[in-house]
Amino acid sequence: MANTNLNNHHNGVIAAGLLLNLCCSISIVFLNKWLYSIKRFPNITLTCIHFLATSLGMFICQMLGTFSPKKLPVSQIIPLSVTFCGFVVFTNLSLQSNTVGTYQLAKVLTTPVIILIQTNFYSKHFSSGIKATLIPISLGVFINSYYDIKFNVLGTIYALLGVAVTSLYQIFVGSKQQELQANSMQLLYYQAPMSSVFLLFVIPFFEPITSEGGVFSGMWTSDVLMLVGLTACVAFLINLTIFWIIGNTSPVTYNMFGHFKFCITLLGGYIIFNDPIQFNQLLGILITLFGIVVYTHLKLNANKETPSIASKLTVKP
């Protein structure tokens, strides 16, 4: 009975973390899209602000005793920080350059890439059924992108780069936690400020500073200030829950959970930003959803036979 209650409590905590991540992930897409499309706020600058807010949030969490910092070798955190920068910057550039629908569907390709990387470089085995579901997932994304009337080459490049870097990032998070015996918050405590510094050096080369569209060009109206502050808070919660979910489940589990978020995000994109949709795009979305549902069913059955890693790393050391 005690074990059952413990398992139920643990499952409840996992569910709460997933729900928080769901709400934050959906809201930040629309908030960021509004800042990029309507307010013309610079992309990398906004990402850097989000990282700085996450750094401040981690410092506050540490002061409140939420976790105890652990001394970690900086050389081990650099790859994580670099991929973190690439992950957020390229996905945000994809959101800025594509419709919300194409941006969201492109992220689905992260699952096939993760499986490809883990199969070839981490000697991880996936069943033939799971591999087969990647066909409709990828096919649906291709069909949607092909018939997207707002399709553009630059947006596609950003989306593909985002998929590649995001896959590496998600794998690194899971592997570094086990390799360094550090929990998610101990890693993020190092990674967020380091990523902020990287982007501070990058911004002058890719975005205006004082000229039109720059962060010091007088664009800080009250509504922009409010939106940026709100996205910064939401970004901190997303970064925190991403680390926690991947560390307590797996990169593939987190990624597949993310696919369920794209249905609501797609609907919001069509309503809020009037993104056009054709019948063939809807067909592509349904094909991708079919692949997701079958994949999830197979993955859940496989997890029943494999012990969860959820208990290996917890938020508190």
Short mmCIF file of C-alpha atoms in Angstrom, two decimals:
data_model
loop_
_atom_site.label_atom_id
_atom_site.label_comp_id
_atom_site.label_asym_id
_atom_site.label_seq_id
_atom_site.Cartn_x
_atom_site.Cartn_y
_atom_site.Cartn_z
CA MET A 1 0.00 0.00 0.00
CA ALA A 2 2.83 2.38 0.87
CA ASN A 3 4.56 1.71 -2.46
CA THR A 4 1.28 2.30 -4.29
CA ASN A 5 0.74 5.64 -2.56
CA LEU A 6 4.35 6.63 -3.31
CA ASN A 7 3.95 5.74 -6.97
CA ASN A 8 0.65 7.66 -7.17
CA HIS A 9 2.30 10.69 -5.57
CA HIS A 10 5.23 10.49 -7.98
CA ASN A 11 2.88 10.17 -10.98
CA GLY A 12 0.94 13.17 -9.69
CA VAL A 13 4.11 15.25 -9.51
CA ILE A 14 5.05 14.21 -13.07
CA ALA A 15 1.54 15.12 -14.29
CA ALA A 16 1.72 18.53 -12.57
CA GLY A 17 5.09 19.24 -14.19
CA LEU A 18 3.75 18.26 -17.62
CA LEU A 19 0.66 20.46 -17.19
CA LEU A 20 2.73 23.49 -16.17
CA ASN A 21 5.02 22.96 -19.13
CA LEU A 22 1.99 22.60 -21.41
CA CYS A 23 0.44 25.92 -20.35
CA CYS A 24 3.73 27.83 -20.48
CA SER A 25 4.84 26.35 -23.81
CA ILE A 26 1.59 27.26 -25.55
CA SER A 27 1.41 30.78 -24.14
CA ILE A 28 5.01 31.69 -24.96
CA VAL A 29 4.53 30.76 -28.64
CA PHE A 30 1.75 33.31 -29.02
CA LEU A 31 3.50 35.95 -26.89
CA ASN A 32 6.77 35.61 -28.82
CA LYS A 33 4.98 35.59 -32.19
CA TRP A 34 3.18 38.78 -31.18
CA LEU A 35 6.46 40.45 -30.21
CA TYR A 36 8.18 39.37 -33.44
CA SER A 37 5.34 40.00 -35.90
CA ILE A 38 3.50 42.97 -34.39
CA LYS A 39 6.12 44.75 -32.26
CA ARG A 40 9.16 43.80 -34.38
CA PHE A 41 11.21 42.99 -31.29
CA PRO A 42 14.73 41.62 -32.09
CA ASN A 43 14.86 37.83 -31.84
CA ILE A 44 18.23 37.06 -30.27
CA THR A 45 17.88 39.99 -27.86
CA LEU A 46 14.60 38.55 -26.57
CA THR A 47 16.24 35.14 -26.17
CA CYS A 48 19.08 36.70 -24.18
CA ILE A 49 16.58 38.48 -21.91
CA HIS A 50 14.87 35.13 -21.33
CA PHE A 51 18.19 33.54 -20.37
CA LEU A 52 18.99 36.38 -17.98
CA ALA A 53 15.56 36.00 -16.37
CA THR A 54 16.18 32.26 -16.03
CA SER A 55 19.55 32.97 -14.39
CA LEU A 56 17.88 35.31 -11.90
CA GLY A 57 15.15 32.76 -11.27
CA MET A 58 17.70 30.03 -10.56
CA PHE A 59 19.55 32.30 -8.13
CA ILE A 60 16.29 32.98 -6.28
CA CYS A 61 15.49 29.26 -6.19
CA GLN A 62 18.92 28.58 -4.73
CA MET A 63 18.46 31.29 -2.10
CA LEU A 64 15.09 29.78 -1.14
CA GLY A 65 16.72 26.39 -0.66
CA THR A 66 14.94 24.72 -3.56
CA PHE A 67 18.21 23.05 -4.50
CA SER A 68 21.88 23.04 -3.49
CA PRO A 69 24.40 24.13 -6.16
CA LYS A 70 26.99 21.53 -7.10
CA LYS A 71 30.47 22.36 -8.33
CA LEU A 72 30.62 21.25 -11.96
CA PRO A 73 33.44 21.43 -14.53
CA VAL A 74 32.75 24.36 -16.85
CA SER A 75 34.10 22.42 -19.84
CA GLN A 76 31.27 19.92 -19.41
CA ILE A 77 28.62 22.66 -19.40
CA ILE A 78 29.84 24.51 -22.52
CA PRO A 79 28.34 22.03 -25.07
CA LEU A 80 25.05 22.15 -23.18
CA SER A 81 25.05 25.97 -23.16
CA VAL A 82 25.92 26.23 -26.85
CA THR A 83 23.15 23.84 -27.89
CA PHE A 84 20.78 25.63 -25.51
CA CYS A 85 21.48 28.90 -27.35
CA GLY A 86 21.04 27.25 -30.74
CA PHE A 87 17.91 25.42 -29.65
CA VAL A 88 16.09 28.57 -28.52
CA VAL A 89 17.45 30.98 -31.15
CA PHE A 90 16.74 28.79 -34.19
CA THR A 91 13.27 27.74 -33.02
CA ASN A 92 12.43 31.40 -32.37
CA LEU A 93 13.74 32.37 -35.82
CA SER A 94 11.55 29.61 -37.26
CA LEU A 95 8.56 31.04 -35.40
CA GLN A 96 9.39 34.53 -36.69
CA SER A 97 9.78 33.40 -40.31
CA ASN A 98 7.04 30.75 -40.62
CA THR A 99 3.36 30.46 -39.82
CA VAL A 100 2.61 29.10 -36.35
CA GLY A 101 1.39 25.87 -37.96
CA THR A 102 4.53 25.21 -39.98
CA TYR A 103 6.73 26.22 -37.04
CA GLN A 104 4.92 23.81 -34.73
CA LEU A 105 4.80 20.90 -37.18
CA ALA A 106 8.49 21.24 -38.02
CA LYS A 107 9.31 20.63 -34.35
CA VAL A 108 7.70 17.19 -34.66
CA LEU A 109 10.72 16.12 -36.72
CA THR A 110 12.78 16.27 -33.54
CA THR A 111 11.55 12.79 -32.60
CA PRO A 112 12.92 11.02 -35.71
CA VAL A 113 16.23 12.88 -35.33
CA ILE A 114 16.54 11.95 -31.64
CA ILE A 115 15.86 8.30 -32.46
CA LEU A 116 18.41 8.43 -35.31
CA ILE A 117 21.08 9.93 -33.04
CA GLN A 118 20.41 7.60 -30.12
CA THR A 119 20.38 4.54 -32.40
CA ASN A 120 23.64 5.33 -34.18
CA PHE A 121 25.69 7.03 -31.47
CA TYR A 122 24.25 5.82 -28.16
CA SER A 123 23.51 2.19 -29.15
CA LYS A 124 19.90 2.55 -28.02
CA HIS A 125 17.36 0.12 -29.49
CA PHE A 126 13.91 1.07 -30.75
CA SER A 127 11.38 -1.50 -31.96
CA SER A 128 10.44 -1.79 -35.64
CA GLY A 129 6.93 -0.58 -34.79
CA ILE A 130 8.21 2.63 -33.23
CA LYS A 131 10.51 3.24 -36.20
CA ALA A 132 7.60 2.65 -38.60
CA THR A 133 5.49 5.36 -36.94
CA LEU A 134 8.10 7.93 -37.89
CA ILE A 135 7.02 7.54 -41.53
CA PRO A 136 3.54 9.12 -41.12
CA ILE A 137 4.95 11.68 -38.68
CA SER A 138 7.56 12.88 -41.18
CA LEU A 139 5.23 12.54 -44.19
CA GLY A 140 2.56 14.69 -42.55
CA VAL A 141 5.09 17.44 -41.77
CA PHE A 142 6.31 17.39 -45.38
CA ILE A 143 2.76 17.62 -46.80
CA ASN A 144 1.87 20.56 -44.54
CA SER A 145 5.06 22.45 -45.42
CA TYR A 146 4.68 21.76 -49.16
CA TYR A 147 1.18 23.24 -49.30
CA ASP A 148 1.83 26.13 -46.91
CA ILE A 149 1.20 29.24 -49.03
CA LYS A 150 3.55 31.21 -46.75
CA PHE A 151 6.34 28.68 -47.28
CA ASN A 152 9.80 30.28 -47.57
CA VAL A 153 13.30 28.89 -47.91
CA LEU A 154 14.84 30.90 -45.05
CA GLY A 155 12.10 29.80 -42.65
CA THR A 156 12.68 26.18 -43.67
CA ILE A 157 16.41 26.47 -43.03
CA TYR A 158 15.77 27.92 -39.58
CA ALA A 159 13.26 25.15 -38.83
CA LEU A 160 15.66 22.36 -39.88
CA LEU A 161 18.56 23.87 -37.91
CA GLY A 162 16.24 24.16 -34.93
CA VAL A 163 15.31 20.49 -35.20
CA ALA A 164 18.94 19.37 -35.39
CA VAL A 165 20.17 21.48 -32.46
CA THR A 166 17.08 20.77 -30.32
CA SER A 167 17.64 17.03 -30.73
CA LEU A 168 21.25 17.32 -29.56
CA TYR A 169 20.22 19.57 -26.70
CA GLN A 170 17.54 17.23 -25.38
CA ILE A 171 19.92 14.26 -25.50
CA PHE A 172 22.70 16.25 -23.80
CA VAL A 173 20.39 17.25 -20.94
CA GLY A 174 19.52 13.66 -20.14
CA SER A 175 23.05 12.30 -20.54
CA LYS A 176 24.80 15.11 -18.63
CA GLN A 177 22.53 14.69 -15.63
CA GLN A 178 23.55 11.04 -15.36
CA GLU A 179 27.20 11.62 -16.27
CA LEU A 180 27.74 14.44 -13.75
CA GLN A 181 25.27 13.07 -11.19
CA ALA A 182 23.66 16.49 -11.13
CA ASN A 183 19.96 17.22 -11.09
CA SER A 184 18.19 19.49 -13.55
CA MET A 185 18.38 22.63 -11.45
CA GLN A 186 22.09 22.21 -10.72
CA LEU A 187 22.77 22.06 -14.46
CA LEU A 188 20.52 24.98 -15.30
CA TYR A 189 22.16 27.05 -12.53
CA TYR A 190 25.42 26.94 -14.56
CA GLN A 191 23.96 26.83 -18.03
CA ALA A 192 21.58 29.83 -18.03
CA PRO A 193 24.14 32.55 -17.17
CA MET A 194 26.74 30.99 -19.46
CA SER A 195 24.26 30.98 -22.35
CA SER A 196 23.40 34.62 -21.60
CA VAL A 197 27.06 35.62 -21.91
CA PHE A 198 27.39 33.76 -25.21
CA LEU A 199 24.42 35.63 -26.68
CA LEU A 200 25.61 39.03 -25.39
CA PHE A 201 28.69 38.60 -27.57
CA VAL A 202 26.64 37.38 -30.55
CA ILE A 203 23.91 40.06 -30.60
CA PRO A 204 26.04 42.97 -31.99
CA PHE A 205 26.97 40.87 -35.04
CA PHE A 206 23.41 39.87 -36.00
CA GLU A 207 21.05 42.57 -34.69
CA PRO A 208 20.99 46.38 -34.55
CA ILE A 209 21.67 47.94 -31.16
CA THR A 210 20.84 51.66 -31.41
CA SER A 211 19.49 51.91 -34.96
CA GLU A 212 15.89 51.21 -35.94
CA GLY A 213 14.69 47.88 -34.56
CA GLY A 214 17.47 47.75 -31.97
CA VAL A 215 17.01 47.20 -28.28
CA PHE A 216 18.18 50.79 -27.54
CA SER A 217 16.19 52.49 -30.30
CA GLY A 218 13.29 53.71 -28.18
CA MET A 219 11.06 50.70 -28.79
CA TRP A 220 10.31 50.14 -25.07
CA THR A 221 6.67 51.19 -24.89
CA SER A 222 4.63 50.10 -21.86
CA ASP A 223 2.96 47.21 -23.70
CA VAL A 224 6.30 45.95 -25.06
CA LEU A 225 7.82 46.14 -21.59
CA MET A 226 4.89 44.18 -20.16
CA LEU A 227 5.04 41.52 -22.89
CA VAL A 228 8.81 41.08 -22.60
CA GLY A 229 8.56 40.78 -18.81
CA LEU A 230 5.76 38.22 -19.11
CA THR A 231 7.63 36.13 -21.67
CA ALA A 232 10.75 36.24 -19.47
CA CYS A 233 8.82 34.76 -16.53
CA VAL A 234 7.19 32.12 -18.71
CA ALA A 235 10.55 31.26 -20.31
CA PHE A 236 12.04 30.59 -16.87
CA LEU A 237 9.21 28.19 -16.05
CA ILE A 238 9.60 26.45 -19.41
CA ASN A 239 13.36 26.01 -19.01
CA LEU A 240 12.87 24.70 -15.49
CA THR A 241 10.16 22.20 -16.45
CA ILE A 242 12.02 21.04 -19.59
CA PHE A 243 15.06 20.13 -17.52
CA TRP A 244 12.96 18.50 -14.83
CA ILE A 245 10.79 16.47 -17.24
CA ILE A 246 13.71 15.20 -19.33
CA GLY A 247 15.70 14.38 -16.22
CA ASN A 248 12.82 12.46 -14.68
CA THR A 249 11.58 10.71 -17.81
CA SER A 250 13.55 10.70 -21.09
CA PRO A 251 14.20 12.95 -24.11
CA VAL A 252 11.79 10.94 -26.28
CA THR A 253 9.03 10.99 -23.65
CA TYR A 254 9.30 14.76 -23.29
CA ASN A 255 9.39 15.21 -27.04
CA MET A 256 6.32 13.06 -27.64
CA PHE A 257 4.45 14.94 -24.91
CA GLY A 258 5.32 18.09 -26.81
CA HIS A 259 3.48 16.83 -29.87
CA PHE A 260 0.16 16.98 -28.04
CA LYS A 261 0.76 20.68 -27.44
CA PHE A 262 0.93 21.44 -31.13
CA CYS A 263 -2.79 20.79 -31.70
CA ILE A 264 -3.78 23.70 -29.45
CA THR A 265 -0.96 25.84 -30.80
CA LEU A 266 -2.05 25.22 -34.40
CA LEU A 267 -5.61 26.20 -33.59
CA GLY A 268 -4.43 29.35 -31.83
CA GLY A 269 -2.26 30.31 -34.80
CA TYR A 270 -5.17 30.09 -37.21
CA ILE A 271 -7.44 32.12 -34.90
CA ILE A 272 -5.08 34.74 -33.46
CA PHE A 273 -2.79 35.42 -36.43
CA ASN A 274 -5.21 34.41 -39.23
CA ASP A 275 -2.75 31.88 -40.59
CA PRO A 276 -4.27 30.37 -43.76
CA ILE A 277 -4.78 26.61 -44.04
CA GLN A 278 -5.60 24.43 -47.04
CA PHE A 279 -7.21 21.00 -47.16
CA ASN A 280 -3.90 19.32 -47.99
CA GLN A 281 -2.29 20.97 -44.95
CA LEU A 282 -5.11 19.64 -42.77
CA LEU A 283 -4.50 16.20 -44.28
CA GLY A 284 -0.81 16.47 -43.37
CA ILE A 285 -1.70 17.43 -39.80
CA LEU A 286 -4.04 14.42 -39.48
CA ILE A 287 -1.38 12.05 -40.85
CA THR A 288 1.14 13.39 -38.34
CA LEU A 289 -1.40 13.04 -35.52
CA PHE A 290 -2.00 9.43 -36.52
CA GLY A 291 1.73 8.71 -36.30
CA ILE A 292 1.92 10.44 -32.90
CA VAL A 293 -1.00 8.45 -31.46
CA VAL A 294 0.40 5.11 -32.64
CA TYR A 295 3.91 6.00 -31.47
CA THR A 296 2.63 7.01 -28.04
CA HIS A 297 0.66 3.74 -27.72
CA LEU A 298 3.75 1.67 -28.58
CA LYS A 299 5.99 3.71 -26.31
CA LEU A 300 3.64 3.36 -23.34
CA ASN A 301 3.50 -0.40 -23.82
CA ALA A 302 7.30 -0.54 -23.99
CA ASN A 303 7.61 1.52 -20.81
CA LYS A 304 5.52 -1.03 -18.91
CA GLU A 305 8.29 -3.55 -19.51
CA THR A 306 11.16 -1.12 -18.80
CA PRO A 307 11.80 0.46 -15.38
CA SER A 308 11.38 4.22 -15.38
CA ILE A 309 14.41 6.42 -14.72
CA ALA A 310 12.16 8.87 -12.92
CA SER A 311 13.49 7.93 -9.52
CA LYS A 312 17.14 8.25 -10.49
CA LEU A 313 17.31 12.01 -10.40
CA THR A 314 15.07 14.23 -8.34
CA VAL A 315 14.87 17.97 -7.93
CA LYS A 316 16.43 17.94 -4.49
CA PRO A 317 19.87 16.30 -4.05
#
